[in-house]
JSON list of C-alpha atoms in Angstrom, two decimals:
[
{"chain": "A", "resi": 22, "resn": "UNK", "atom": "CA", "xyz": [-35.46, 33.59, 30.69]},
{"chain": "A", "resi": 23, "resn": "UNK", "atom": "CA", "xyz": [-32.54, 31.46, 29.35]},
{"chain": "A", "resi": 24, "resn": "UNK", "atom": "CA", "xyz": [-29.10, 31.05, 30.69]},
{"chain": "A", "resi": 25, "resn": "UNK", "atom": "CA", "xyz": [-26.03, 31.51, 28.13]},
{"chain": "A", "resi": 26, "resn": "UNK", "atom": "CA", "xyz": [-22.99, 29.50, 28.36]},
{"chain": "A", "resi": 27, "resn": "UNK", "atom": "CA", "xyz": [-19.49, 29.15, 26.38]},
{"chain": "A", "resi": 28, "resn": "UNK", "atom": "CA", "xyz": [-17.37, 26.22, 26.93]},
{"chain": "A", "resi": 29, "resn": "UNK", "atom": "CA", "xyz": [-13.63, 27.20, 26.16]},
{"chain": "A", "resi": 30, "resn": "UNK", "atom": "CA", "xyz": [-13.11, 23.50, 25.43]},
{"chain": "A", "resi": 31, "resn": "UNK", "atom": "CA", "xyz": [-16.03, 22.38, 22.92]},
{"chain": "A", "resi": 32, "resn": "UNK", "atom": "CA", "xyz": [-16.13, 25.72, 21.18]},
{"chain": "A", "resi": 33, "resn": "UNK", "atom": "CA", "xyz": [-19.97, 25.90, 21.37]},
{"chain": "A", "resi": 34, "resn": "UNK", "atom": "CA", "xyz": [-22.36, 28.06, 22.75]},
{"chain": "A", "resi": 35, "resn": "UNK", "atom": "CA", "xyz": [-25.05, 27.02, 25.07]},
{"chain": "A", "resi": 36, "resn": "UNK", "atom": "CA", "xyz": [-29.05, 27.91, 25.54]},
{"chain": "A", "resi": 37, "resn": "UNK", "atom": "CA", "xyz": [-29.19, 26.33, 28.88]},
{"chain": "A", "resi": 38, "resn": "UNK", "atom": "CA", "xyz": [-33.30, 25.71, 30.88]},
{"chain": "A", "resi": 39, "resn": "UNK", "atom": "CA", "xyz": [-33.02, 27.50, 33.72]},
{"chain": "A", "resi": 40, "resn": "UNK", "atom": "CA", "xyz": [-35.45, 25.33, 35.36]},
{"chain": "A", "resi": 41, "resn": "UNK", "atom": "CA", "xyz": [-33.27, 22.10, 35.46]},
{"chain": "A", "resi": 42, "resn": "UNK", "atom": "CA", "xyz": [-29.98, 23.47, 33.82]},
{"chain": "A", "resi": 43, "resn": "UNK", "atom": "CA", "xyz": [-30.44, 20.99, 30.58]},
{"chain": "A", "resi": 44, "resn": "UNK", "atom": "CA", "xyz": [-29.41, 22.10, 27.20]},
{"chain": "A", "resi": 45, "resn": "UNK", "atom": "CA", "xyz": [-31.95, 23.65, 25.29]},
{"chain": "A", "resi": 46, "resn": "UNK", "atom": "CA", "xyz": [-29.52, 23.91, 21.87]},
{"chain": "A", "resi": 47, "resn": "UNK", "atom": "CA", "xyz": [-26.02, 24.21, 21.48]},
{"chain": "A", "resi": 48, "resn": "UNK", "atom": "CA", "xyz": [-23.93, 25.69, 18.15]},
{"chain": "A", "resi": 49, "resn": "UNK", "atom": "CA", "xyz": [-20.40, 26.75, 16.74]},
{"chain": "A", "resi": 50, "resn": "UNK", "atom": "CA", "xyz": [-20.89, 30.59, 17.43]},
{"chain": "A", "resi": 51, "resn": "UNK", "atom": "CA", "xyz": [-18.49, 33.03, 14.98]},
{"chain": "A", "resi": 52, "resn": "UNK", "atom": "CA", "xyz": [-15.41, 32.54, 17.35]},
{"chain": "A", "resi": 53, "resn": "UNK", "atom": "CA", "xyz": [-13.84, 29.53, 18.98]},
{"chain": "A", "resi": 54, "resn": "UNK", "atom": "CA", "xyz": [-12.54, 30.16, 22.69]},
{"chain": "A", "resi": 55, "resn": "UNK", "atom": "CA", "xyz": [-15.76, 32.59, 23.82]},
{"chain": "A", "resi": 56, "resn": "UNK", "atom": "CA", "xyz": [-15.08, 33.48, 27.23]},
{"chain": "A", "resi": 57, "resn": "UNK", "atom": "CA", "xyz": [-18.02, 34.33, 30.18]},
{"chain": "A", "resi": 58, "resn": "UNK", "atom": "CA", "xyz": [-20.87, 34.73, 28.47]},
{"chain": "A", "resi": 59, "resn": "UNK", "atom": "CA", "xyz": [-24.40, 36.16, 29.33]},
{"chain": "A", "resi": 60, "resn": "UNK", "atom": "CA", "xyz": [-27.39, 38.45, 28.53]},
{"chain": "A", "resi": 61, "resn": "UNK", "atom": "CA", "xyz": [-31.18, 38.02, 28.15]},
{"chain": "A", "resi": 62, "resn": "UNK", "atom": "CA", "xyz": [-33.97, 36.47, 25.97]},
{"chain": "A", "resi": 63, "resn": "UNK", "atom": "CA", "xyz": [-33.31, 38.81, 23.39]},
{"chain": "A", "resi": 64, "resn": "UNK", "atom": "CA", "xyz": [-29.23, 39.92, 23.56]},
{"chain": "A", "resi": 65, "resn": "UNK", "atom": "CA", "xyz": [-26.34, 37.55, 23.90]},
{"chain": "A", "resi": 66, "resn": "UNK", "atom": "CA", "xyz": [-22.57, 39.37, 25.16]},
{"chain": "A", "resi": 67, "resn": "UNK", "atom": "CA", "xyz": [-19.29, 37.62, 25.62]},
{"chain": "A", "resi": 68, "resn": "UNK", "atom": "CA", "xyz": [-16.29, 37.75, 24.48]},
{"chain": "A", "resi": 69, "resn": "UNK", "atom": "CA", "xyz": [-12.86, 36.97, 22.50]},
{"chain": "A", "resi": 70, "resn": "UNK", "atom": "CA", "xyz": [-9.57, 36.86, 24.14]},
{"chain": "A", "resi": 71, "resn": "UNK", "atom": "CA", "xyz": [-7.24, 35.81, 21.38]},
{"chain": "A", "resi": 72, "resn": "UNK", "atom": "CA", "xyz": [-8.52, 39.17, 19.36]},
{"chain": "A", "resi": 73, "resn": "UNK", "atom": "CA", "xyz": [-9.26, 41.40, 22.44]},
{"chain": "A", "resi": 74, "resn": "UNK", "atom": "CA", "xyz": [-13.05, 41.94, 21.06]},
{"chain": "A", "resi": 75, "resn": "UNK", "atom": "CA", "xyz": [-16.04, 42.23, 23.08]},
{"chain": "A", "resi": 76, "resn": "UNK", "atom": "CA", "xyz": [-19.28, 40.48, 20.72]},
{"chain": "A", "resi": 77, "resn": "UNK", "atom": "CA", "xyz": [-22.98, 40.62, 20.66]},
{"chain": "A", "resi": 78, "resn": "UNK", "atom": "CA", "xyz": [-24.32, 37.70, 19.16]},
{"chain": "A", "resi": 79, "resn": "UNK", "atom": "CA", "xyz": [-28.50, 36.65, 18.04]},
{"chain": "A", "resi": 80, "resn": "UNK", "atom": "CA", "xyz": [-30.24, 34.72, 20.46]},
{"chain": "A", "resi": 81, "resn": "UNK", "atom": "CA", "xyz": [-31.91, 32.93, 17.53]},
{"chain": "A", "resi": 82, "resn": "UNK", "atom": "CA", "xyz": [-29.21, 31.82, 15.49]},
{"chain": "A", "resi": 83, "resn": "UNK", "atom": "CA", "xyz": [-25.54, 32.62, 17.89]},
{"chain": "A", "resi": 84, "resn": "UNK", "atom": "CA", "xyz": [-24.77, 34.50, 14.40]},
{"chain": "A", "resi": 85, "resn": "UNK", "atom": "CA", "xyz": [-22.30, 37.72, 15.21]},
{"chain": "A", "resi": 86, "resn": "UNK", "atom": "CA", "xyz": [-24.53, 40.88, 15.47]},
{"chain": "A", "resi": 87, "resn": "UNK", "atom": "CA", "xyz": [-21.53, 43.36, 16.08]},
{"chain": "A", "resi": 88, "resn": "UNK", "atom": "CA", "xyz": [-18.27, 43.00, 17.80]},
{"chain": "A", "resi": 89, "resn": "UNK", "atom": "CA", "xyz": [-15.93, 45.42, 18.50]},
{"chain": "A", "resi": 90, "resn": "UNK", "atom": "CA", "xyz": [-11.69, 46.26, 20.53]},
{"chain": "A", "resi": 91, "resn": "UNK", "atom": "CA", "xyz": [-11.77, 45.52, 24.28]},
{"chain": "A", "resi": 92, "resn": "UNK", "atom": "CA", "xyz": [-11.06, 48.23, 26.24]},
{"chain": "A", "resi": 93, "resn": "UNK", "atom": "CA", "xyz": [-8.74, 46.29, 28.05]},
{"chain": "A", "resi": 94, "resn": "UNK", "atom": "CA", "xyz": [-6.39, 43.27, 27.15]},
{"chain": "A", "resi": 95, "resn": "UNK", "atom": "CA", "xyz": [-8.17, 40.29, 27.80]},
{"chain": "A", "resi": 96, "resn": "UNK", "atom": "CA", "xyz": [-11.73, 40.04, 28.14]},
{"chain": "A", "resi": 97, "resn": "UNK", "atom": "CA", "xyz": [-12.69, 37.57, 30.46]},
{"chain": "A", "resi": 98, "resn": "UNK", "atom": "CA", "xyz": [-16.20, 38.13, 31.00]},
{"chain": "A", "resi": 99, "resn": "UNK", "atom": "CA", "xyz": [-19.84, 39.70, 29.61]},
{"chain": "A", "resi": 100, "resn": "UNK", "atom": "CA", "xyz": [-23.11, 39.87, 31.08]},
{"chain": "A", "resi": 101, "resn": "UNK", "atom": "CA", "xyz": [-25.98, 42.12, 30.91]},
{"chain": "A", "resi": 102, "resn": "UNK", "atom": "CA", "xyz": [-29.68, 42.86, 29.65]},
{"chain": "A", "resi": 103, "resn": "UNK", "atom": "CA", "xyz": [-30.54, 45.24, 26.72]},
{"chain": "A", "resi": 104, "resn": "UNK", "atom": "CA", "xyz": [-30.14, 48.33, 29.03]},
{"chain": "A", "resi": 105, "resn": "UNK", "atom": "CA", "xyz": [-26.68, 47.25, 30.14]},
{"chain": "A", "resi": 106, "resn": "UNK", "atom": "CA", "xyz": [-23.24, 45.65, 30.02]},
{"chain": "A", "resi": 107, "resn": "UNK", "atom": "CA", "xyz": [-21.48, 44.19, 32.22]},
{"chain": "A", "resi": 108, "resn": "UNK", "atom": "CA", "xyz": [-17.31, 43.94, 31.66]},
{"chain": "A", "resi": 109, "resn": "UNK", "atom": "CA", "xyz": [-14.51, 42.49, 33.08]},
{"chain": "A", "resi": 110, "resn": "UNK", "atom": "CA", "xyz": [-11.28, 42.06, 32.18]},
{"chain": "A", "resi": 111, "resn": "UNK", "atom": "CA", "xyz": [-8.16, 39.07, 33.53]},
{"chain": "A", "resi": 112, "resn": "UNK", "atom": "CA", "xyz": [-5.04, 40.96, 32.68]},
{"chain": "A", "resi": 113, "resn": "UNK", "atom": "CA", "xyz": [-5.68, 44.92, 34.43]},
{"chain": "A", "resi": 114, "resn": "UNK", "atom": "CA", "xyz": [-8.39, 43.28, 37.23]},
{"chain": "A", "resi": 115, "resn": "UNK", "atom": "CA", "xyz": [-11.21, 45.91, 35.92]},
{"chain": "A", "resi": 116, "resn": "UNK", "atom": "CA", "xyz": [-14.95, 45.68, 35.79]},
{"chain": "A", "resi": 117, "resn": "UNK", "atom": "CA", "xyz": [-16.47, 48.01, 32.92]},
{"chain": "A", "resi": 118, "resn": "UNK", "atom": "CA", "xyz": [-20.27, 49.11, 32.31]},
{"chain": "A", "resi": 119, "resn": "UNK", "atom": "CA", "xyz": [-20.13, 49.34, 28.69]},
{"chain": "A", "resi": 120, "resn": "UNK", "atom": "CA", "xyz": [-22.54, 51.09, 26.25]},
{"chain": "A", "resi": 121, "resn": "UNK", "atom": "CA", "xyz": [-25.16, 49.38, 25.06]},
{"chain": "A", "resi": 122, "resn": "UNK", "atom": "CA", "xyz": [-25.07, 51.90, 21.55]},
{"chain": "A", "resi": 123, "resn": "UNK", "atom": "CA", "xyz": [-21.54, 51.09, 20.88]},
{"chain": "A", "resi": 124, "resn": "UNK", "atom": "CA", "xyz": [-19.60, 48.93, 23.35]},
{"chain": "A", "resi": 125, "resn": "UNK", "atom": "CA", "xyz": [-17.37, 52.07, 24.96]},
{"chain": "A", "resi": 126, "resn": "UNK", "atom": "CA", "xyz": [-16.53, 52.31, 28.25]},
{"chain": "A", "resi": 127, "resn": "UNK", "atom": "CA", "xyz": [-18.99, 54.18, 30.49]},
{"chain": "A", "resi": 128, "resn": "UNK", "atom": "CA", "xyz": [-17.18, 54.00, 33.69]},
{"chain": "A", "resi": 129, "resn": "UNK", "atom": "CA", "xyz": [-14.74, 51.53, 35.21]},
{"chain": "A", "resi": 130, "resn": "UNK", "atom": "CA", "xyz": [-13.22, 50.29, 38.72]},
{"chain": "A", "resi": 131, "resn": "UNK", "atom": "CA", "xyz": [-10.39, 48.08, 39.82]},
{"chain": "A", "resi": 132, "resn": "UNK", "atom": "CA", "xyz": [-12.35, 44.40, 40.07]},
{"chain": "A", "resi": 133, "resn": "UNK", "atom": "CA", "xyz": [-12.46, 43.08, 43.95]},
{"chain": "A", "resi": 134, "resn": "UNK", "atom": "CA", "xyz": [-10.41, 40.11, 43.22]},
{"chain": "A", "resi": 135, "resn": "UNK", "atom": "CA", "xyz": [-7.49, 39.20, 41.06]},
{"chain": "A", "resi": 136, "resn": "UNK", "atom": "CA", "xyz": [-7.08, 37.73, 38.07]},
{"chain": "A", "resi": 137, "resn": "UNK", "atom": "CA", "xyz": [-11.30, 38.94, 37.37]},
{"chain": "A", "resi": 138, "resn": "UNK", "atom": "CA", "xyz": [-13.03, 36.09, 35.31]},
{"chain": "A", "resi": 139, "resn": "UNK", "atom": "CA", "xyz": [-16.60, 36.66, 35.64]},
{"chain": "A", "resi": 140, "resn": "UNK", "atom": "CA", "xyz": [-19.39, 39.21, 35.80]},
{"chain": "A", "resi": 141, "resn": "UNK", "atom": "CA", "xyz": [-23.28, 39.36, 34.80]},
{"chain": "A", "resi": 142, "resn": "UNK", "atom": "CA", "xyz": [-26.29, 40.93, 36.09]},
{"chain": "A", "resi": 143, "resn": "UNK", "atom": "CA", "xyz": [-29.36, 43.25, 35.54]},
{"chain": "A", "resi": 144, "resn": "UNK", "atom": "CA", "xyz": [-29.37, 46.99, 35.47]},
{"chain": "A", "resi": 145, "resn": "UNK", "atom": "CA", "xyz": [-29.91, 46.59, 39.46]},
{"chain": "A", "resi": 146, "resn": "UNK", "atom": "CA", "xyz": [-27.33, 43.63, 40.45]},
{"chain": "A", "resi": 147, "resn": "UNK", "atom": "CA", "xyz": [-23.58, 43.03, 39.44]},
{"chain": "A", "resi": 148, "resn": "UNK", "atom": "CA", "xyz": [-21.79, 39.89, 39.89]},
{"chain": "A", "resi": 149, "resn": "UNK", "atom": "CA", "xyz": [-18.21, 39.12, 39.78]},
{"chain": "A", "resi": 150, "resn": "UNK", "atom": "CA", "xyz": [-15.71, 36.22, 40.88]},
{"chain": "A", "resi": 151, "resn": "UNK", "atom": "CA", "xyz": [-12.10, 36.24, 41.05]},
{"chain": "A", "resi": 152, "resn": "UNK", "atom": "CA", "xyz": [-10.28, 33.29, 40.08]},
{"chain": "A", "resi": 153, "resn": "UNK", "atom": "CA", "xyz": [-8.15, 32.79, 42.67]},
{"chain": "A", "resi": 154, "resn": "UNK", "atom": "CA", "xyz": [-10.30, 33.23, 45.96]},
{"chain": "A", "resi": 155, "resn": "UNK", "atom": "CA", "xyz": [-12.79, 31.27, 45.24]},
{"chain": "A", "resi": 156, "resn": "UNK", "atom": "CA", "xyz": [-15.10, 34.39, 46.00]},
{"chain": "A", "resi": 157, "resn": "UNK", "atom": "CA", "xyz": [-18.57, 35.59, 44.24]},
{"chain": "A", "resi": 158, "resn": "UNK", "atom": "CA", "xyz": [-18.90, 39.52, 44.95]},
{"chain": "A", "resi": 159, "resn": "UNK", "atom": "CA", "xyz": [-22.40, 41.51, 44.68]},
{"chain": "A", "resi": 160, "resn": "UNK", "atom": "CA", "xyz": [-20.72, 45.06, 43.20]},
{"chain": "A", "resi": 161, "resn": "UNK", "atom": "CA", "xyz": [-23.06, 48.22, 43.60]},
{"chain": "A", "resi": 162, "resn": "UNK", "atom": "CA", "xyz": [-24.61, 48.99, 40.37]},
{"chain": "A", "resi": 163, "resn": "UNK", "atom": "CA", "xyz": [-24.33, 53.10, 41.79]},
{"chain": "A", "resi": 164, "resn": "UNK", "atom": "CA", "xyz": [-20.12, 53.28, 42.06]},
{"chain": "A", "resi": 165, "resn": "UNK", "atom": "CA", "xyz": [-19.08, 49.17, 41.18]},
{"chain": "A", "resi": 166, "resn": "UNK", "atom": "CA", "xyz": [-17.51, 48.71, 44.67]},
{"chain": "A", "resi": 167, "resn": "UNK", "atom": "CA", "xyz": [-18.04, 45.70, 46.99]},
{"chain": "A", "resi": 168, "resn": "UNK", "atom": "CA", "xyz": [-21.35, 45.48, 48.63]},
{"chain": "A", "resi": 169, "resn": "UNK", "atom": "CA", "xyz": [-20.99, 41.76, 49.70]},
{"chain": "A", "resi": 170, "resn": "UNK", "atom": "CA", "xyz": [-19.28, 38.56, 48.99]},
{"chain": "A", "resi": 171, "resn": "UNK", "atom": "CA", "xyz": [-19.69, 34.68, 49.40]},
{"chain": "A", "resi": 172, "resn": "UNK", "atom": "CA", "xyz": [-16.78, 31.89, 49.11]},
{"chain": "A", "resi": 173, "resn": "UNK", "atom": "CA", "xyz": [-18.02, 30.26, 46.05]},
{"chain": "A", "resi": 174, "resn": "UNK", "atom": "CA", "xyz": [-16.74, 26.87, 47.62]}
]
């Protein structure tokens, strides 16, 4: 299974090995700037702040499958499998599940921390961090609220 990574500062998108975190490839995807990115083998989500979009992209090529409006104001963060996405969002401090047909919102809750810049997971796990508390929380997949949380330090 390989890890997907943005860097804000190169512009590129990362295949990273999960068994000793090397890059695999690396590429210009369709936007510069892609914030928290994430997925599986076979789906790649993240997202575009300067444009409020949410994106999927090809795992084969980082080529733009669809994108399309935030549902909030800046998108900080995407993760997810094909049977779910994972959303969060910096400015209004939410965490989305968005559909997987169409990127709309399927529920929503206020994200544990401030200032929300993370999130990924599996249909059975959510992960988020705040940026100022140095905190990782494990949200409940059932209702999105806290089930547990580590300092990230």
């Amino acid at each position: 299974m390989p890890l997907w990574h943005s860097d804000w500062y190169s512009w590129l998108i990362y295949e990273i090995s999960p068994a000793d975190f090397s890059v695999v490839r690396s590429a210009l995807p369709p936007y510069y700037a892609l914030r928290d990115t994430g997925g599986s083998r076979n789906v790649i989500y993240t997202c575009y702040e300067h444009d409020q979009l949410v994106l999927e992209l090809s795992p084969v090529d980082f080529s733009l499958v669809r994108e399309a409006s935030s549902p909030g104001t800046n998108p900080s963060g995407m993760g997810g499998k094909e049977t779910v996405i994972w959303h969060t969002d910096v400015d209004v401090d939410r965490v989305y599940e968005l559909s997987v047909a169409d990127f709309s919102v399927v529920r929503s809750a206020p994200a544990p921390d401030i200032v929300s810049h993370g999130i990924g997971g599996t249909p059975n796990v959510i992960w988020n961090s705040g940026m100022y508390n140095a905190k990782v929380f494990e949200l409940s997949v059932a209702d999105l609220s806290v089930v547990s949380f580590q300092f990230s330090f």
